[in-house]
mmCIF file of C-alpha atoms and ligand atoms in Angstrom:
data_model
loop_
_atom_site.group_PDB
_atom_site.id
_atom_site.type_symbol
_atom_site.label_atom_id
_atom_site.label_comp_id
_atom_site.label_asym_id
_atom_site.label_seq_id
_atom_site.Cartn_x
_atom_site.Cartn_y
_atom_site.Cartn_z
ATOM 1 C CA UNK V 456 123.157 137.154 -7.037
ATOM 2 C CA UNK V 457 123.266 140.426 -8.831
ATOM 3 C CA UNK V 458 120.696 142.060 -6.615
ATOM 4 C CA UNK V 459 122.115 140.752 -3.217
ATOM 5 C CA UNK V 460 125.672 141.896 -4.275
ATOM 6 C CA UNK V 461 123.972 145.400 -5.113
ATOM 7 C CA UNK V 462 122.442 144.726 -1.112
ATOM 8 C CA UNK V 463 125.312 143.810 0.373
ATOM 9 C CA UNK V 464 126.876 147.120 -1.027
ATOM 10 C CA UNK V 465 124.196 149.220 0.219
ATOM 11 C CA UNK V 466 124.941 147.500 3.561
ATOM 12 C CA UNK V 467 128.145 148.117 3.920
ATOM 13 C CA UNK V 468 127.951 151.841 2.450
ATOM 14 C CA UNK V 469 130.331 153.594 4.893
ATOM 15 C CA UNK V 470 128.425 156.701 4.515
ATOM 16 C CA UNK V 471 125.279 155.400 5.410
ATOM 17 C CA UNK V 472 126.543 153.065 8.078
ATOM 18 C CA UNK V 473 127.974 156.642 9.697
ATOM 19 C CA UNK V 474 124.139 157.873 9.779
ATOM 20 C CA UNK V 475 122.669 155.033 11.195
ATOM 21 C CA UNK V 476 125.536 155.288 14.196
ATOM 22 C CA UNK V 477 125.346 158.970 14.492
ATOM 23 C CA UNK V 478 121.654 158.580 14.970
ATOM 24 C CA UNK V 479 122.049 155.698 17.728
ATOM 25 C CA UNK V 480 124.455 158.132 19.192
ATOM 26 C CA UNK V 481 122.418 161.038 19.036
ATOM 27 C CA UNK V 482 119.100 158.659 20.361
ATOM 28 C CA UNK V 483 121.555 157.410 23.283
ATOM 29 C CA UNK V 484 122.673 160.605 24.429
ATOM 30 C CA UNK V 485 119.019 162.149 23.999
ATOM 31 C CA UNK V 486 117.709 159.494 26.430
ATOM 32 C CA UNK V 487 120.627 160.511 28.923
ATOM 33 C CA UNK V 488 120.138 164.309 28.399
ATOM 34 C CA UNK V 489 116.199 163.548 29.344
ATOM 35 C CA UNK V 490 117.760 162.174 32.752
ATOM 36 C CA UNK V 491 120.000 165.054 33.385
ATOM 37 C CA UNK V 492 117.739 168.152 32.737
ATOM 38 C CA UNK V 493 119.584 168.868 29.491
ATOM 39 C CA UNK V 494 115.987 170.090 27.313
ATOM 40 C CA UNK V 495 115.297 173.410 27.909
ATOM 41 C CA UNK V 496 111.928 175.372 27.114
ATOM 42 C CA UNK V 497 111.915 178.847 25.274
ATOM 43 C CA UNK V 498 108.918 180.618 24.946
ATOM 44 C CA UNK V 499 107.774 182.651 21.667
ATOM 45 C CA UNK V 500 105.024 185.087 22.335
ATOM 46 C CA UNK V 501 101.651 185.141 20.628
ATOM 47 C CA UNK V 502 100.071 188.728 20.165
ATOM 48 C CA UNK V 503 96.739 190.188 19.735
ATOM 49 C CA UNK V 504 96.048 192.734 16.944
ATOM 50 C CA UNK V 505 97.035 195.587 19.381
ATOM 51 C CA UNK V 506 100.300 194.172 19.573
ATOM 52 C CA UNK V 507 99.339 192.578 23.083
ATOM 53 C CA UNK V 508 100.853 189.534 24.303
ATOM 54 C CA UNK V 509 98.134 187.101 25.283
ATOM 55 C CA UNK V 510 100.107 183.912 25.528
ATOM 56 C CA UNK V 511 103.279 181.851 24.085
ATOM 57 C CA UNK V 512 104.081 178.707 22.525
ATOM 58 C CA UNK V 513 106.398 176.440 24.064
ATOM 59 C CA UNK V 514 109.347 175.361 21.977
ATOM 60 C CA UNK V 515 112.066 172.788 23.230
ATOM 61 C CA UNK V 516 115.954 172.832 22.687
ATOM 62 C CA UNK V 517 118.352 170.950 23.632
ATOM 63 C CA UNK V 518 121.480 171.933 25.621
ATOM 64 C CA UNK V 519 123.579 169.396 24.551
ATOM 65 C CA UNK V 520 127.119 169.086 26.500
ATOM 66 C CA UNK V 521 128.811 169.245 23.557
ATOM 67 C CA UNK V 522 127.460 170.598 20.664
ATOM 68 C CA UNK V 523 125.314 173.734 22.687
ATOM 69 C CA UNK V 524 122.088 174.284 21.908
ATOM 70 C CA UNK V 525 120.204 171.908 19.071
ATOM 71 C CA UNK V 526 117.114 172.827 17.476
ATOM 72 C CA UNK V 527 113.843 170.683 18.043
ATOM 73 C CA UNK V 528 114.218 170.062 13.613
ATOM 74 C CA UNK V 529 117.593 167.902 14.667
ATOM 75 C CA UNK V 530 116.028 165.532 17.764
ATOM 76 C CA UNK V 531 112.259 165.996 17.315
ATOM 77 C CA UNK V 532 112.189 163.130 14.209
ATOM 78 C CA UNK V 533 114.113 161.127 15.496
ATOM 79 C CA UNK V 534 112.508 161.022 19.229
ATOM 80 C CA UNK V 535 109.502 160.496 16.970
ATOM 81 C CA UNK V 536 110.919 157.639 15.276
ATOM 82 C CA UNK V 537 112.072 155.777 18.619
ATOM 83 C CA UNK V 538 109.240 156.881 21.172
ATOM 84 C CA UNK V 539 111.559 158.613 23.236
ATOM 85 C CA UNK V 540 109.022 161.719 21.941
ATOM 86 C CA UNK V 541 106.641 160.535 24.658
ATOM 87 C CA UNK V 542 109.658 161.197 27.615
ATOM 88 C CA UNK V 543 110.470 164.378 25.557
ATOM 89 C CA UNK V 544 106.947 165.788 25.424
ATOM 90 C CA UNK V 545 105.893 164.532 29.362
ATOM 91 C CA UNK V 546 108.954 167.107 30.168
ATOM 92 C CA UNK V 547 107.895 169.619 27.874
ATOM 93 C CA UNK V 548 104.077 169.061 29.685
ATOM 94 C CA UNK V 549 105.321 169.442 33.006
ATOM 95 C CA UNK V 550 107.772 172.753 32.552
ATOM 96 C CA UNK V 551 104.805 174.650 30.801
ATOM 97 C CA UNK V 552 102.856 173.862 33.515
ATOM 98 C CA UNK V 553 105.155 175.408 35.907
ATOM 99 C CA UNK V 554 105.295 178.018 33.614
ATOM 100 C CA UNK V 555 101.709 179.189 33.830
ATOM 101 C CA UNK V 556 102.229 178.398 37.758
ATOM 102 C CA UNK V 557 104.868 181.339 37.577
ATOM 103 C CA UNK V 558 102.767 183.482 35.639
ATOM 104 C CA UNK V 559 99.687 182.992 37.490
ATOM 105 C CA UNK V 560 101.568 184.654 40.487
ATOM 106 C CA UNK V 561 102.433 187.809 38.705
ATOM 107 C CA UNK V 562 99.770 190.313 38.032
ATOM 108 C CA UNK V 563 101.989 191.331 34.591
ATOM 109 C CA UNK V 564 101.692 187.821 33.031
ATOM 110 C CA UNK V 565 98.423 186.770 34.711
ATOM 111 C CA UNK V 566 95.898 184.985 32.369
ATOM 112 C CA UNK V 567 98.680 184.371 29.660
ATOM 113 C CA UNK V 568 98.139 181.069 27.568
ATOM 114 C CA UNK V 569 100.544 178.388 27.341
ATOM 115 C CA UNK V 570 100.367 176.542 23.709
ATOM 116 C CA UNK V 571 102.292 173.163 23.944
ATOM 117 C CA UNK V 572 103.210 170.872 21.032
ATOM 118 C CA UNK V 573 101.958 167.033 21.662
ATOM 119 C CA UNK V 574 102.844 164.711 18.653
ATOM 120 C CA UNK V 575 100.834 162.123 16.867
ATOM 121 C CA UNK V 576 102.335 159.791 18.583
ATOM 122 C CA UNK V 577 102.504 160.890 22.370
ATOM 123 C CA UNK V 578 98.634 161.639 21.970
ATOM 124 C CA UNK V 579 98.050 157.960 20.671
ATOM 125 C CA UNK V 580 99.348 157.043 24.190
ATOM 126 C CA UNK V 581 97.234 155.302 26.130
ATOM 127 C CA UNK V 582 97.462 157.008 28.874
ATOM 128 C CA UNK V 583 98.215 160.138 27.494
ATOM 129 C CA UNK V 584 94.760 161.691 28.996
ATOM 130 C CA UNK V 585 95.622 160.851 32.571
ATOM 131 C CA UNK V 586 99.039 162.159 31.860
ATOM 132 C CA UNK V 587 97.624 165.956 31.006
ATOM 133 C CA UNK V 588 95.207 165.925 34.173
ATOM 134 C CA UNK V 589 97.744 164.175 36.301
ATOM 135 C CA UNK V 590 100.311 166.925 35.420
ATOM 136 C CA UNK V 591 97.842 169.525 36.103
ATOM 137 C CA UNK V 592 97.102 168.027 39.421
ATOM 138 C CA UNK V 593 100.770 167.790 40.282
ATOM 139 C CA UNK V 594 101.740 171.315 39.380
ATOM 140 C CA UNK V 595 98.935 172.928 40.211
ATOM 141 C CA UNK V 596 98.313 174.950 36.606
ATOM 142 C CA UNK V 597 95.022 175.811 35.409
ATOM 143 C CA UNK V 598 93.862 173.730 32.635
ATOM 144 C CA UNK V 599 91.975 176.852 31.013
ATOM 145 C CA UNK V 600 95.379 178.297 30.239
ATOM 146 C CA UNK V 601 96.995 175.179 28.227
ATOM 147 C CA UNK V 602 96.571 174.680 24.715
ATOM 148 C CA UNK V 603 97.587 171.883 22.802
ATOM 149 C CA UNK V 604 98.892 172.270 19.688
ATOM 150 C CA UNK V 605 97.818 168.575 17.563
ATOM 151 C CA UNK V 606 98.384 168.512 13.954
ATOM 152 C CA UNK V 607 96.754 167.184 11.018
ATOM 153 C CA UNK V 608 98.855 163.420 11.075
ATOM 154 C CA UNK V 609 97.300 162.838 14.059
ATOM 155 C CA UNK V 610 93.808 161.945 12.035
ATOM 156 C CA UNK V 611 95.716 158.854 10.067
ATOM 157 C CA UNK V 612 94.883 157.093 13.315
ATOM 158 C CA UNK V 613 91.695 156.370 15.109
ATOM 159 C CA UNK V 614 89.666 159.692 14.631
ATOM 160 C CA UNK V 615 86.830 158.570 16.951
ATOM 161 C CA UNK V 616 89.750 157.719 19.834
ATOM 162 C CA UNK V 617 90.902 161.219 18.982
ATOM 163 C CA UNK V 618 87.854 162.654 19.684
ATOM 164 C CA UNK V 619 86.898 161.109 22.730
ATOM 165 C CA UNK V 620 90.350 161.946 24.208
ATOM 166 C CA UNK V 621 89.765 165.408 22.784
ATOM 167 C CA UNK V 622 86.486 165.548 24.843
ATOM 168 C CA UNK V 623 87.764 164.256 27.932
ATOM 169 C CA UNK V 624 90.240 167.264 28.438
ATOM 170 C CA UNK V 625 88.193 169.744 26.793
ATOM 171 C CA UNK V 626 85.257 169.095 29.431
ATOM 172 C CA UNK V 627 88.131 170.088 32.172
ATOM 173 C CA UNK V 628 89.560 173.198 30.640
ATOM 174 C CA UNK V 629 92.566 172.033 28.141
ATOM 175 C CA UNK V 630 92.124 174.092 24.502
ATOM 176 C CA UNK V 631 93.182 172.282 21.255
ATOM 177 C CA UNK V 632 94.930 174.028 18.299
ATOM 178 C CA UNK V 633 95.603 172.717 14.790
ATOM 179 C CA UNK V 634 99.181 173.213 14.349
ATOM 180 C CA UNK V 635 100.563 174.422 10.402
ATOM 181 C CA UNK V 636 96.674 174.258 8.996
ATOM 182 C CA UNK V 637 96.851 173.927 5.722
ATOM 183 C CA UNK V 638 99.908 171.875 5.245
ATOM 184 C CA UNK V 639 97.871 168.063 5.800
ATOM 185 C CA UNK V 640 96.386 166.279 3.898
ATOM 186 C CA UNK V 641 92.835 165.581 5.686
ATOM 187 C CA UNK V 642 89.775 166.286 4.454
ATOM 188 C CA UNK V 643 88.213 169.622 6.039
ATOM 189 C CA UNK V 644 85.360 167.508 7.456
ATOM 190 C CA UNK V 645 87.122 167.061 10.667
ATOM 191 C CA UNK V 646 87.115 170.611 11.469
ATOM 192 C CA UNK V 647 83.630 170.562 12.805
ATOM 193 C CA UNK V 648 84.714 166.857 14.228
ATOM 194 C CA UNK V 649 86.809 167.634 16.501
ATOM 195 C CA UNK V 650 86.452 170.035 20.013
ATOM 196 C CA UNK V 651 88.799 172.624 18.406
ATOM 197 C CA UNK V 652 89.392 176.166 19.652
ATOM 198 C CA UNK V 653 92.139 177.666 17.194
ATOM 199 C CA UNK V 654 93.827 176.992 13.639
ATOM 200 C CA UNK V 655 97.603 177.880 13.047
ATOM 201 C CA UNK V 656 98.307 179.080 9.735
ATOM 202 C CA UNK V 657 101.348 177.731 8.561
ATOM 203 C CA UNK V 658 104.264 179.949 8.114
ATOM 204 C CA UNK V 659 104.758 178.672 4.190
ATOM 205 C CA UNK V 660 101.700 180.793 3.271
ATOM 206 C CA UNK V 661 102.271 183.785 5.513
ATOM 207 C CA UNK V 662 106.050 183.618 4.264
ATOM 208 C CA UNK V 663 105.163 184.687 0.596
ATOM 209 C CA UNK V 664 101.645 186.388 1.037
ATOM 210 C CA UNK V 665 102.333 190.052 -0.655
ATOM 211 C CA UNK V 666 104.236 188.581 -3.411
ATOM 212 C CA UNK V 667 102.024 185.038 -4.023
ATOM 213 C CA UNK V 668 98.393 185.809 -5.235
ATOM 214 C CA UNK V 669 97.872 181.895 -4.005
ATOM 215 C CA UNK V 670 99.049 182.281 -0.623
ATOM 216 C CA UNK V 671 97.301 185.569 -0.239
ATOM 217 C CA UNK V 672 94.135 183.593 -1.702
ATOM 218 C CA UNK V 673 94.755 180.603 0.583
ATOM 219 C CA UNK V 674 95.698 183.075 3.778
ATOM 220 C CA UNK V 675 92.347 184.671 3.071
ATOM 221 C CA UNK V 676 90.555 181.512 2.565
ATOM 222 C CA UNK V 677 91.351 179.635 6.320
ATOM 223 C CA UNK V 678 90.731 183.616 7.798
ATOM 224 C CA UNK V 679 86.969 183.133 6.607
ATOM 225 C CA UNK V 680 86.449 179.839 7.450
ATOM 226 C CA UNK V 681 87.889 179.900 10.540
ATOM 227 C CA UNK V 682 85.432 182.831 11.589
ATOM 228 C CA UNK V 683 82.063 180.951 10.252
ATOM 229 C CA UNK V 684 83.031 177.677 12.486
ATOM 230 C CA UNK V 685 84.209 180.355 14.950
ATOM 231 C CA UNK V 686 87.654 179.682 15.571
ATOM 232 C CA UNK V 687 90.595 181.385 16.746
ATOM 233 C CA UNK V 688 93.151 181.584 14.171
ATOM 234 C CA UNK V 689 96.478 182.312 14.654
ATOM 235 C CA UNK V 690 99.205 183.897 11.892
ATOM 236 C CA UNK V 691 102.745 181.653 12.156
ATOM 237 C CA UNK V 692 105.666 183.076 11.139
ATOM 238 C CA UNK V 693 104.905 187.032 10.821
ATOM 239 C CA UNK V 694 108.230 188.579 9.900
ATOM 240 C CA UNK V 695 107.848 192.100 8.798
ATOM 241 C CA UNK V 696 105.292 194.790 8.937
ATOM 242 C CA UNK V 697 103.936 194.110 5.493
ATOM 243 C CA UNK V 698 102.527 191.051 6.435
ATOM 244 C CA UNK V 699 101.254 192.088 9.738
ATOM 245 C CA UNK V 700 99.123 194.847 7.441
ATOM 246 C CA UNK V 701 97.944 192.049 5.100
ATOM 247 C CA UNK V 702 96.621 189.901 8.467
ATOM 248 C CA UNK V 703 95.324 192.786 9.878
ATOM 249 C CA UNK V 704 93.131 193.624 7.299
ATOM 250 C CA UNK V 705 91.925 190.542 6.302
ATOM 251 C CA UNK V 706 90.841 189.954 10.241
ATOM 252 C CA UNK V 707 93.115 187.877 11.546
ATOM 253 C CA UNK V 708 93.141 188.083 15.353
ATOM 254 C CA UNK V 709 96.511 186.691 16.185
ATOM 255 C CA UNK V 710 99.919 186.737 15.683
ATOM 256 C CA UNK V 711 102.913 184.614 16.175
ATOM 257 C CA UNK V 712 106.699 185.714 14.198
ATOM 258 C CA UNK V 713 110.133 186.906 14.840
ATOM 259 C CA UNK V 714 108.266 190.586 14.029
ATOM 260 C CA UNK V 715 106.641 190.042 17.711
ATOM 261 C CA UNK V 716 109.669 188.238 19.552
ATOM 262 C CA UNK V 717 111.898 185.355 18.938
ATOM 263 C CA UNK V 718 111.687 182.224 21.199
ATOM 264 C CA UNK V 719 113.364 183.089 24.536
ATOM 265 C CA UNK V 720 114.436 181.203 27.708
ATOM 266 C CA UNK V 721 112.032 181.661 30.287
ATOM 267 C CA UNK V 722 114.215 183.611 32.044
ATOM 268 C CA UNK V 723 113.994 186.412 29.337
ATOM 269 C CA UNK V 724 110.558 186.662 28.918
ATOM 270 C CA UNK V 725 109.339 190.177 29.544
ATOM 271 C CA UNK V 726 106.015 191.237 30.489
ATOM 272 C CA UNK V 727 105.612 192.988 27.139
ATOM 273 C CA UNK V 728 107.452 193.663 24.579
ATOM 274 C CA UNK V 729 108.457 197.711 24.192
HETATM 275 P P1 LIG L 971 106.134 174.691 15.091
HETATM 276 O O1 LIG L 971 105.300 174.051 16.138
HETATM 277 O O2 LIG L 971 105.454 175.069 13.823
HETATM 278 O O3 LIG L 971 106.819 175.936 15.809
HETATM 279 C C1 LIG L 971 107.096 177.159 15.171
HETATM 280 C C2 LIG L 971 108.507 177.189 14.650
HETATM 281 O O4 LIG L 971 108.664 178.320 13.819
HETATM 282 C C3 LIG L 971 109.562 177.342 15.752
HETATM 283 O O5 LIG L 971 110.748 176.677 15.337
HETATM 284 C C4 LIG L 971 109.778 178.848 15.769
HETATM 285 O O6 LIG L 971 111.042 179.237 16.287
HETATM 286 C C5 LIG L 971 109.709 179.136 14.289
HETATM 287 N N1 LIG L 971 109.331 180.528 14.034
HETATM 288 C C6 LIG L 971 108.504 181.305 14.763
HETATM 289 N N2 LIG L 971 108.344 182.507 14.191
HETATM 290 C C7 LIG L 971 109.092 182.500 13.076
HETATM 291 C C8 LIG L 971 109.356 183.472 12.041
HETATM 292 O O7 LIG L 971 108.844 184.613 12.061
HETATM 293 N N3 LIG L 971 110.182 183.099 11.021
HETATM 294 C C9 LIG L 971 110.749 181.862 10.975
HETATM 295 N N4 LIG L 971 111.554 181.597 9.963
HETATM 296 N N5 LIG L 971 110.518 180.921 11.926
HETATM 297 C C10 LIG L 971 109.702 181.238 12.964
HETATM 298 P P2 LIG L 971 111.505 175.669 16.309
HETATM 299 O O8 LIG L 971 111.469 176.158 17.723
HETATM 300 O O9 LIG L 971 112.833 175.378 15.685
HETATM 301 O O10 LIG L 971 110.595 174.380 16.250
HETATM 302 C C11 LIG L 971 110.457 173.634 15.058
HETATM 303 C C12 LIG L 971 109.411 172.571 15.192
HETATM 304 O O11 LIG L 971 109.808 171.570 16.144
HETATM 305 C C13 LIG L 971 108.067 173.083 15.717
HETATM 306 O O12 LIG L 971 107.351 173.718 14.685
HETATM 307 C C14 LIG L 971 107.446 171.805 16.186
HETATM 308 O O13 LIG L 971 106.892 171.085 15.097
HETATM 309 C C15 LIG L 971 108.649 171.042 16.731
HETATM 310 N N6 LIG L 971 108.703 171.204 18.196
HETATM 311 C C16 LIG L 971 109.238 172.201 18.952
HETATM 312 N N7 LIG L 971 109.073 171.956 20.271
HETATM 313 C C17 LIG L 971 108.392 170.785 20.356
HETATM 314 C C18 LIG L 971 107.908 169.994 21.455
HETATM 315 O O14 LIG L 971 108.038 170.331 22.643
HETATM 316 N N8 LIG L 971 107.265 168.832 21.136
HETATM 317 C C19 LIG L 971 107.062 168.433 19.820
HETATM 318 N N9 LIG L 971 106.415 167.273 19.590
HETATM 319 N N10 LIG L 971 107.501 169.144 18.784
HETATM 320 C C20 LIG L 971 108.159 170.307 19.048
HETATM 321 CA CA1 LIG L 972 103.480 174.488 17.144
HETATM 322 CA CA1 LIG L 973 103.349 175.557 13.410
HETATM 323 CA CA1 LIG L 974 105.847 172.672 12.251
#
């Protein structure tokens, strides 16, 4: 009797009891904003060691009638949670593609990547394949351009359905990156599993690397093996010039931070930065 009276407590907790509506709320008016256009796309640019721009990641916000723009940390979970993520991420899908439509048909952004985040559990889809090549189809983007970025939880499910879906899109042009390397908890071994082009190195290492002998070790560490299963790597979160140095001496390729450009609307995105 104890316990349930501790239950029914819990229950009726007003604070909680405000979450759990807020979040209905916030799922309800998510599934209305997909309807009505309200998710934008920014783009962040990814540079070579030059400084060039060779491509951006795709990062979605909300617009949100009343509360203005909401960052992908306050919907993402919770799409995740309710499988709205799968409506969320088709949308994403299909305004990249258009994207590298656009930039196809301007000789200053020609040949520019498009790097596109697909959660664990819109890849598990079962149709999630045909959804990539039917989106291609439909827009009309090259699949040589598109990378998907997968991450690391993606490899608690079926690794050998993984692959094969991997495979499938691979053999028509689609890349694959690993998304915040280093933060999983997999085993290394499926590194030369899967048909991967790229690593991301999460931003918690690059954040600290001139101050954190451990990052700097770790940083170096995924910069070598990347190179002897030749893969691209790309630096997250490159903030200052400091750490650009660090990168750029220990061979990274590839950048990605606020030190290169912030996410912007489409609209803003210049040919190069000055
Ligand atoms: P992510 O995929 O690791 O994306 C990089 C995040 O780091 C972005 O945050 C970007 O704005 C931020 N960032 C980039 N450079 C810097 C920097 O120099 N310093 C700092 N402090 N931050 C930097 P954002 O746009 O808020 O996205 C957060 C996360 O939301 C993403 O992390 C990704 O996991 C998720 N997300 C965003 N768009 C999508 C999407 O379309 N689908 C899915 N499934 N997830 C998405
Ligand atoms: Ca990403
Ligand atoms: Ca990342
Ligand atoms: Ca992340």
């Amino acid at each position: 009797a104890k316990d349930a009276g501790r239950n029914t407590q819990r229950f009726f907790d007003p604070v909680m009891q405000e979450t759990v509506l807020a979040r209905a709320a916030l799922a309800a008016q998510l599934r209305l904003g997909l309807e009505r256009g309200e998710l934008d796309v920014y783009l962040q640019p990814v540079v070579d060691a030059q400084g060039r721009r060779v491509g951006a990641e795709a990062l979605v916000r909300w617009r949100h009638p009343q509360r203005g723009l909401v960052p992908p940390a306050e919907f993402i979970p919770l799409a995740e949670q309710n499988g709205l993520i799968v409506a969320v991420g088709q949308q994403v899908l299909e305004t990249a593609c258009r994207q590298l439509v656009a930039w196809q048909a301007d000789a200053a952004t020609r040949g520019l990547t498009l790097s596109v985040n697909v959660s664990a559990r819109q890849f598990h889809q079962g149709d999630f394949v045909r959804q990539v090549l039917d989106t291609l189809q439909r827009t009309g983007a090259d699949a040589n351009l598109l990378k998907l970025e997968l991450t690391e939880s993606l490899l608690l499910g079926d690794v050998d359905e993984v692959v094969r879906k991997m495979r499938t899109l691979r053999a028509r042009g689609v890349r694959f990156s690993i998304d915040d390397f280093g933060t999983g908890y997999s085993s290394l071994a499926y590194l030369k599993q899967l048909p991967l082009d790229e690593i991301k190195i999460d931003r918690s290492f690059i954040e600290d690397v001139l101050g954190d002998a451990n990052d700097a070790s770790i940083v170096q560490t995924i910069l070598l093996l990347a190179r002897s299963l030749s893969l691209k790597v790309v630096a997250e979160g490159v903030e200052n010039a400091l750490q650009q140095d660090f990168l750029v001496r220990h061979g990274c390729p590839y950048f990605q931070g606020f030190l290169w450009g912030r996410p912007v609307p489409a609209s803003q995105w210049a040919p190069q930065a000055a």
